[in-house]
mmCIF file with all atom_site columns, C-alpha atoms in Angstrom:
data_model
loop_
_atom_site.group_PDB
_atom_site.id
_atom_site.type_symbol
_atom_site.label_atom_id
_atom_site.label_alt_id
_atom_site.label_comp_id
_atom_site.label_asym_id
_atom_site.label_entity_id
_atom_site.label_seq_id
_atom_site.pdbx_PDB_ins_code
_atom_site.Cartn_x
_atom_site.Cartn_y
_atom_site.Cartn_z
_atom_site.occupancy
_atom_site.B_iso_or_equiv
_atom_site.pdbx_formal_charge
_atom_site.auth_seq_id
_atom_site.auth_comp_id
_atom_site.auth_asym_id
_atom_site.auth_atom_id
_atom_site.pdbx_PDB_model_num
ATOM 1   C CA . MET A 1 1   ? 0.000   0.000  0.000   1.00 78.00 ? 1   MET A CA 1
ATOM 2   C CA . PHE A 1 2   ? 2.760   2.428  0.905   1.00 88.00 ? 2   PHE A CA 1
ATOM 3   C CA . SER A 1 3   ? 4.600   1.655  -2.336  1.00 87.00 ? 3   SER A CA 1
ATOM 4   C CA . ARG A 1 4   ? 1.464   2.540  -4.317  1.00 89.00 ? 4   ARG A CA 1
ATOM 5   C CA . LEU A 1 5   ? 1.274   5.908  -2.560  1.00 91.00 ? 5   LEU A CA 1
ATOM 6   C CA . ILE A 1 6   ? 4.913   6.548  -3.422  1.00 92.00 ? 6   ILE A CA 1
ATOM 7   C CA . LEU A 1 7   ? 4.182   5.548  -7.015  1.00 92.00 ? 7   LEU A CA 1
ATOM 8   C CA . LEU A 1 8   ? 1.197   7.921  -7.150  1.00 93.00 ? 8   LEU A CA 1
ATOM 9   C CA . GLY A 1 9   ? 3.326   10.791 -5.843  1.00 94.00 ? 9   GLY A CA 1
ATOM 10  C CA . LEU A 1 10  ? 6.077   10.057 -8.349  1.00 95.00 ? 10  LEU A CA 1
ATOM 11  C CA . GLN A 1 11  ? 3.576   9.871  -11.196 1.00 95.00 ? 11  GLN A CA 1
ATOM 12  C CA . LEU A 1 12  ? 2.005   13.199 -10.316 1.00 96.00 ? 12  LEU A CA 1
ATOM 13  C CA . ILE A 1 13  ? 5.328   14.996 -9.862  1.00 96.00 ? 13  ILE A CA 1
ATOM 14  C CA . VAL A 1 14  ? 7.028   13.613 -12.981 1.00 96.00 ? 14  VAL A CA 1
ATOM 15  C CA . ALA A 1 15  ? 3.989   14.164 -15.214 1.00 96.00 ? 15  ALA A CA 1
ATOM 16  C CA . TRP A 1 16  ? 3.387   17.696 -13.932 1.00 95.00 ? 16  TRP A CA 1
ATOM 17  C CA . PHE A 1 17  ? 6.926   18.846 -14.649 1.00 96.00 ? 17  PHE A CA 1
ATOM 18  C CA . ALA A 1 18  ? 7.719   16.769 -17.756 1.00 96.00 ? 18  ALA A CA 1
ATOM 19  C CA . ALA A 1 19  ? 4.501   17.318 -19.725 1.00 94.00 ? 19  ALA A CA 1
ATOM 20  C CA . PRO A 1 20  ? 5.127   21.005 -20.601 1.00 91.00 ? 20  PRO A CA 1
ATOM 21  C CA . ALA A 1 21  ? 8.604   20.118 -21.852 1.00 93.00 ? 21  ALA A CA 1
ATOM 22  C CA . ILE A 1 22  ? 7.149   17.386 -24.070 1.00 92.00 ? 22  ILE A CA 1
ATOM 23  C CA . ALA A 1 23  ? 4.040   19.286 -25.217 1.00 88.00 ? 23  ALA A CA 1
ATOM 24  C CA . ARG A 1 24  ? 6.003   22.242 -26.547 1.00 86.00 ? 24  ARG A CA 1
ATOM 25  C CA . TYR A 1 25  ? 7.424   19.976 -29.279 1.00 88.00 ? 25  TYR A CA 1
ATOM 26  C CA . ILE A 1 26  ? 3.940   19.066 -30.525 1.00 85.00 ? 26  ILE A CA 1
ATOM 27  C CA . PRO A 1 27  ? 2.969   21.571 -33.235 1.00 81.00 ? 27  PRO A CA 1
ATOM 28  C CA . GLY A 1 28  ? -0.416  23.206 -33.612 1.00 72.00 ? 28  GLY A CA 1
ATOM 29  C CA . LEU A 1 29  ? -1.936  22.797 -30.178 1.00 70.00 ? 29  LEU A CA 1
ATOM 30  C CA . GLY A 1 30  ? -4.426  25.642 -30.434 1.00 79.00 ? 30  GLY A CA 1
ATOM 31  C CA . ARG A 1 31  ? -7.841  24.836 -29.000 1.00 79.00 ? 31  ARG A CA 1
ATOM 32  C CA . LEU A 1 32  ? -6.937  21.194 -28.408 1.00 86.00 ? 32  LEU A CA 1
ATOM 33  C CA . GLU A 1 33  ? -4.093  21.984 -26.030 1.00 88.00 ? 33  GLU A CA 1
ATOM 34  C CA . LEU A 1 34  ? -5.808  20.494 -22.990 1.00 90.00 ? 34  LEU A CA 1
ATOM 35  C CA . PHE A 1 35  ? -6.523  17.241 -24.852 1.00 93.00 ? 35  PHE A CA 1
ATOM 36  C CA . VAL A 1 36  ? -2.896  16.993 -25.963 1.00 93.00 ? 36  VAL A CA 1
ATOM 37  C CA . TYR A 1 37  ? -1.870  17.452 -22.354 1.00 94.00 ? 37  TYR A CA 1
ATOM 38  C CA . ALA A 1 38  ? -4.338  14.704 -21.407 1.00 95.00 ? 38  ALA A CA 1
ATOM 39  C CA . VAL A 1 39  ? -2.599  12.267 -23.763 1.00 95.00 ? 39  VAL A CA 1
ATOM 40  C CA . VAL A 1 40  ? 0.868   13.309 -22.583 1.00 95.00 ? 40  VAL A CA 1
ATOM 41  C CA . PHE A 1 41  ? -0.156  13.040 -18.921 1.00 97.00 ? 41  PHE A CA 1
ATOM 42  C CA . ALA A 1 42  ? -1.646  9.576  -19.443 1.00 97.00 ? 42  ALA A CA 1
ATOM 43  C CA . ALA A 1 43  ? 1.464   8.346  -21.254 1.00 96.00 ? 43  ALA A CA 1
ATOM 44  C CA . LEU A 1 44  ? 3.770   9.740  -18.579 1.00 97.00 ? 44  LEU A CA 1
ATOM 45  C CA . VAL A 1 45  ? 1.697   8.316  -15.730 1.00 97.00 ? 45  VAL A CA 1
ATOM 46  C CA . TRP A 1 46  ? 1.769   4.896  -17.375 1.00 96.00 ? 46  TRP A CA 1
ATOM 47  C CA . LEU A 1 47  ? 5.497   5.100  -18.149 1.00 96.00 ? 47  LEU A CA 1
ATOM 48  C CA . VAL A 1 48  ? 6.345   6.066  -14.575 1.00 96.00 ? 48  VAL A CA 1
ATOM 49  C CA . GLY A 1 49  ? 4.139   3.162  -13.495 1.00 94.00 ? 49  GLY A CA 1
ATOM 50  C CA . VAL A 1 50  ? 6.148   0.759  -15.663 1.00 94.00 ? 50  VAL A CA 1
ATOM 51  C CA . ILE A 1 51  ? 9.459   2.031  -14.310 1.00 94.00 ? 51  ILE A CA 1
ATOM 52  C CA . GLY A 1 52  ? 8.131   2.219  -10.756 1.00 93.00 ? 52  GLY A CA 1
ATOM 53  C CA . ALA A 1 53  ? 6.970   -1.390 -10.940 1.00 91.00 ? 53  ALA A CA 1
ATOM 54  C CA . GLN A 1 54  ? 10.551  -2.411 -11.600 1.00 92.00 ? 54  GLN A CA 1
ATOM 55  C CA . VAL A 1 55  ? 11.939  -0.360 -8.731  1.00 92.00 ? 55  VAL A CA 1
ATOM 56  C CA . LEU A 1 56  ? 9.271   -0.460 -6.032  1.00 88.00 ? 56  LEU A CA 1
ATOM 57  C CA . LYS A 1 57  ? 8.409   -3.615 -4.178  1.00 83.00 ? 57  LYS A CA 1
ATOM 58  C CA . ASP A 1 58  ? 4.816   -4.904 -4.138  1.00 83.00 ? 58  ASP A CA 1
ATOM 59  C CA . THR A 1 59  ? 3.712   -3.048 -7.273  1.00 86.00 ? 59  THR A CA 1
ATOM 60  C CA . GLY A 1 60  ? 2.733   -5.034 -10.312 1.00 86.00 ? 60  GLY A CA 1
ATOM 61  C CA . THR A 1 61  ? 3.605   -4.145 -13.868 1.00 89.00 ? 61  THR A CA 1
ATOM 62  C CA . PRO A 1 62  ? 0.785   -2.135 -15.473 1.00 91.00 ? 62  PRO A CA 1
ATOM 63  C CA . THR A 1 63  ? -1.004  -3.566 -18.473 1.00 91.00 ? 63  THR A CA 1
ATOM 64  C CA . SER A 1 64  ? -2.130  -1.818 -21.609 1.00 92.00 ? 64  SER A CA 1
ATOM 65  C CA . GLY A 1 65  ? -5.569  -1.616 -19.995 1.00 93.00 ? 65  GLY A CA 1
ATOM 66  C CA . ALA A 1 66  ? -4.121  0.746  -17.398 1.00 93.00 ? 66  ALA A CA 1
ATOM 67  C CA . LEU A 1 67  ? -2.856  2.987  -20.199 1.00 94.00 ? 67  LEU A CA 1
ATOM 68  C CA . VAL A 1 68  ? -6.221  2.954  -21.941 1.00 95.00 ? 68  VAL A CA 1
ATOM 69  C CA . SER A 1 69  ? -8.151  3.763  -18.770 1.00 96.00 ? 69  SER A CA 1
ATOM 70  C CA . ALA A 1 70  ? -5.688  6.560  -17.974 1.00 96.00 ? 70  ALA A CA 1
ATOM 71  C CA . LEU A 1 71  ? -6.193  7.970  -21.481 1.00 97.00 ? 71  LEU A CA 1
ATOM 72  C CA . ILE A 1 72  ? -9.974  7.755  -21.249 1.00 96.00 ? 72  ILE A CA 1
ATOM 73  C CA . LEU A 1 73  ? -10.272 9.398  -17.840 1.00 96.00 ? 73  LEU A CA 1
ATOM 74  C CA . ALA A 1 74  ? -7.725  12.108 -18.700 1.00 96.00 ? 74  ALA A CA 1
ATOM 75  C CA . ALA A 1 75  ? -9.651  12.973 -21.884 1.00 96.00 ? 75  ALA A CA 1
ATOM 76  C CA . LEU A 1 76  ? -12.928 12.864 -19.968 1.00 95.00 ? 76  LEU A CA 1
ATOM 77  C CA . ALA A 1 77  ? -11.573 15.231 -17.312 1.00 93.00 ? 77  ALA A CA 1
ATOM 78  C CA . ALA A 1 78  ? -10.334 17.622 -20.011 1.00 92.00 ? 78  ALA A CA 1
ATOM 79  C CA . ALA A 1 79  ? -13.705 17.506 -21.783 1.00 91.00 ? 79  ALA A CA 1
ATOM 80  C CA . LEU A 1 80  ? -15.596 18.145 -18.555 1.00 88.00 ? 80  LEU A CA 1
ATOM 81  C CA . TYR A 1 81  ? -13.366 21.102 -17.729 1.00 86.00 ? 81  TYR A CA 1
ATOM 82  C CA . ILE A 1 82  ? -13.912 22.637 -21.160 1.00 84.00 ? 82  ILE A CA 1
ATOM 83  C CA . TRP A 1 83  ? -17.560 21.886 -21.888 1.00 84.00 ? 83  TRP A CA 1
ATOM 84  C CA . LEU A 1 84  ? -19.288 21.561 -18.515 1.00 78.00 ? 84  LEU A CA 1
ATOM 85  C CA . PRO A 1 85  ? -19.374 25.329 -17.787 1.00 71.00 ? 85  PRO A CA 1
ATOM 86  C CA . ALA A 1 86  ? -21.013 25.901 -21.165 1.00 71.00 ? 86  ALA A CA 1
ATOM 87  C CA . LEU A 1 87  ? -23.749 23.402 -20.357 1.00 73.00 ? 87  LEU A CA 1
ATOM 88  C CA . VAL A 1 88  ? -24.167 24.225 -16.670 1.00 71.00 ? 88  VAL A CA 1
ATOM 89  C CA . PRO A 1 89  ? -23.388 27.911 -15.974 1.00 68.00 ? 89  PRO A CA 1
ATOM 90  C CA . ASP A 1 90  ? -22.903 27.412 -12.227 1.00 65.00 ? 90  ASP A CA 1
ATOM 91  C CA . ALA A 1 91  ? -20.370 24.609 -12.702 1.00 64.00 ? 91  ALA A CA 1
ATOM 92  C CA . ARG A 1 92  ? -17.399 26.993 -12.703 1.00 64.00 ? 92  ARG A CA 1
ATOM 93  C CA . ARG A 1 93  ? -18.241 28.014 -9.156  1.00 62.00 ? 93  ARG A CA 1
ATOM 94  C CA . VAL A 1 94  ? -18.350 24.390 -7.964  1.00 60.00 ? 94  VAL A CA 1
ATOM 95  C CA . MET A 1 95  ? -15.068 23.362 -9.619  1.00 63.00 ? 95  MET A CA 1
ATOM 96  C CA . LEU A 1 96  ? -11.942 23.381 -7.523  1.00 64.00 ? 96  LEU A CA 1
ATOM 97  C CA . SER A 1 97  ? -9.616  26.301 -8.007  1.00 71.00 ? 97  SER A CA 1
ATOM 98  C CA . LEU A 1 98  ? -6.869  24.288 -9.697  1.00 75.00 ? 98  LEU A CA 1
ATOM 99  C CA . GLN A 1 99  ? -4.982  25.073 -12.851 1.00 83.00 ? 99  GLN A CA 1
ATOM 100 C CA . GLU A 1 100 ? -6.728  23.783 -15.950 1.00 85.00 ? 100 GLU A CA 1
ATOM 101 C CA . LYS A 1 101 ? -3.956  21.264 -16.670 1.00 89.00 ? 101 LYS A CA 1
ATOM 102 C CA . ALA A 1 102 ? -4.386  19.648 -13.266 1.00 91.00 ? 102 ALA A CA 1
ATOM 103 C CA . TYR A 1 103 ? -7.747  18.134 -14.212 1.00 91.00 ? 103 TYR A CA 1
ATOM 104 C CA . PRO A 1 104 ? -6.430  15.816 -16.976 1.00 95.00 ? 104 PRO A CA 1
ATOM 105 C CA . LEU A 1 105 ? -3.478  14.881 -14.760 1.00 95.00 ? 105 LEU A CA 1
ATOM 106 C CA . ILE A 1 106 ? -5.768  13.860 -11.922 1.00 94.00 ? 106 ILE A CA 1
ATOM 107 C CA . GLY A 1 107 ? -7.955  11.982 -14.404 1.00 95.00 ? 107 GLY A CA 1
ATOM 108 C CA . ALA A 1 108 ? -4.947  10.102 -15.778 1.00 96.00 ? 108 ALA A CA 1
ATOM 109 C CA . ALA A 1 109 ? -3.738  9.153  -12.307 1.00 96.00 ? 109 ALA A CA 1
ATOM 110 C CA . ILE A 1 110 ? -7.188  7.982  -11.227 1.00 95.00 ? 110 ILE A CA 1
ATOM 111 C CA . GLY A 1 111 ? -7.599  6.001  -14.439 1.00 95.00 ? 111 GLY A CA 1
ATOM 112 C CA . TYR A 1 112 ? -4.255  4.298  -13.945 1.00 94.00 ? 112 TYR A CA 1
ATOM 113 C CA . HIS A 1 113 ? -4.895  3.356  -10.328 1.00 93.00 ? 113 HIS A CA 1
ATOM 114 C CA . ILE A 1 114 ? -8.504  2.263  -10.853 1.00 91.00 ? 114 ILE A CA 1
ATOM 115 C CA . ARG A 1 115 ? -7.379  -0.224 -13.468 1.00 71.00 ? 115 ARG A CA 1
ATOM 116 C CA . ARG A 1 116 ? -4.563  -1.504 -11.258 1.00 60.00 ? 116 ARG A CA 1
#
C-alpha cells in the first residue's frame, strides 16, 4: 500500500513537470491543447508506473488496460473542464480552483490506479 502511494506521488510529480517540456514539441496545439496534455499526462503516468513497478516492491507491472483507462479518464476530465461550464453555468463556481492542466493529470492518475 505504501509503495502505491509513493508511485502515485512520483507519477504526479514527474507528469506535472515533464509534460510542458514534451508538449512544446507538438505543433499546432491551439484549442486542443488540454486534450494533448491529457494524452501526454496519461502516457507519462503509465510510463512512470512501468518504471516504478521495476523499482518499487509490491507493485505489479501495469497492463495496456491501465494505459487505456488513464487515457480515457484524462480525456474525460479535459472535456468536462472545457464543456461543462457551457452546459451548466454554475459549474465553474463548484469546480476546484486548480490550474486547468491539473484536471487531466488527476484523471490520468485515477484512471491508472482504478485499473490496477
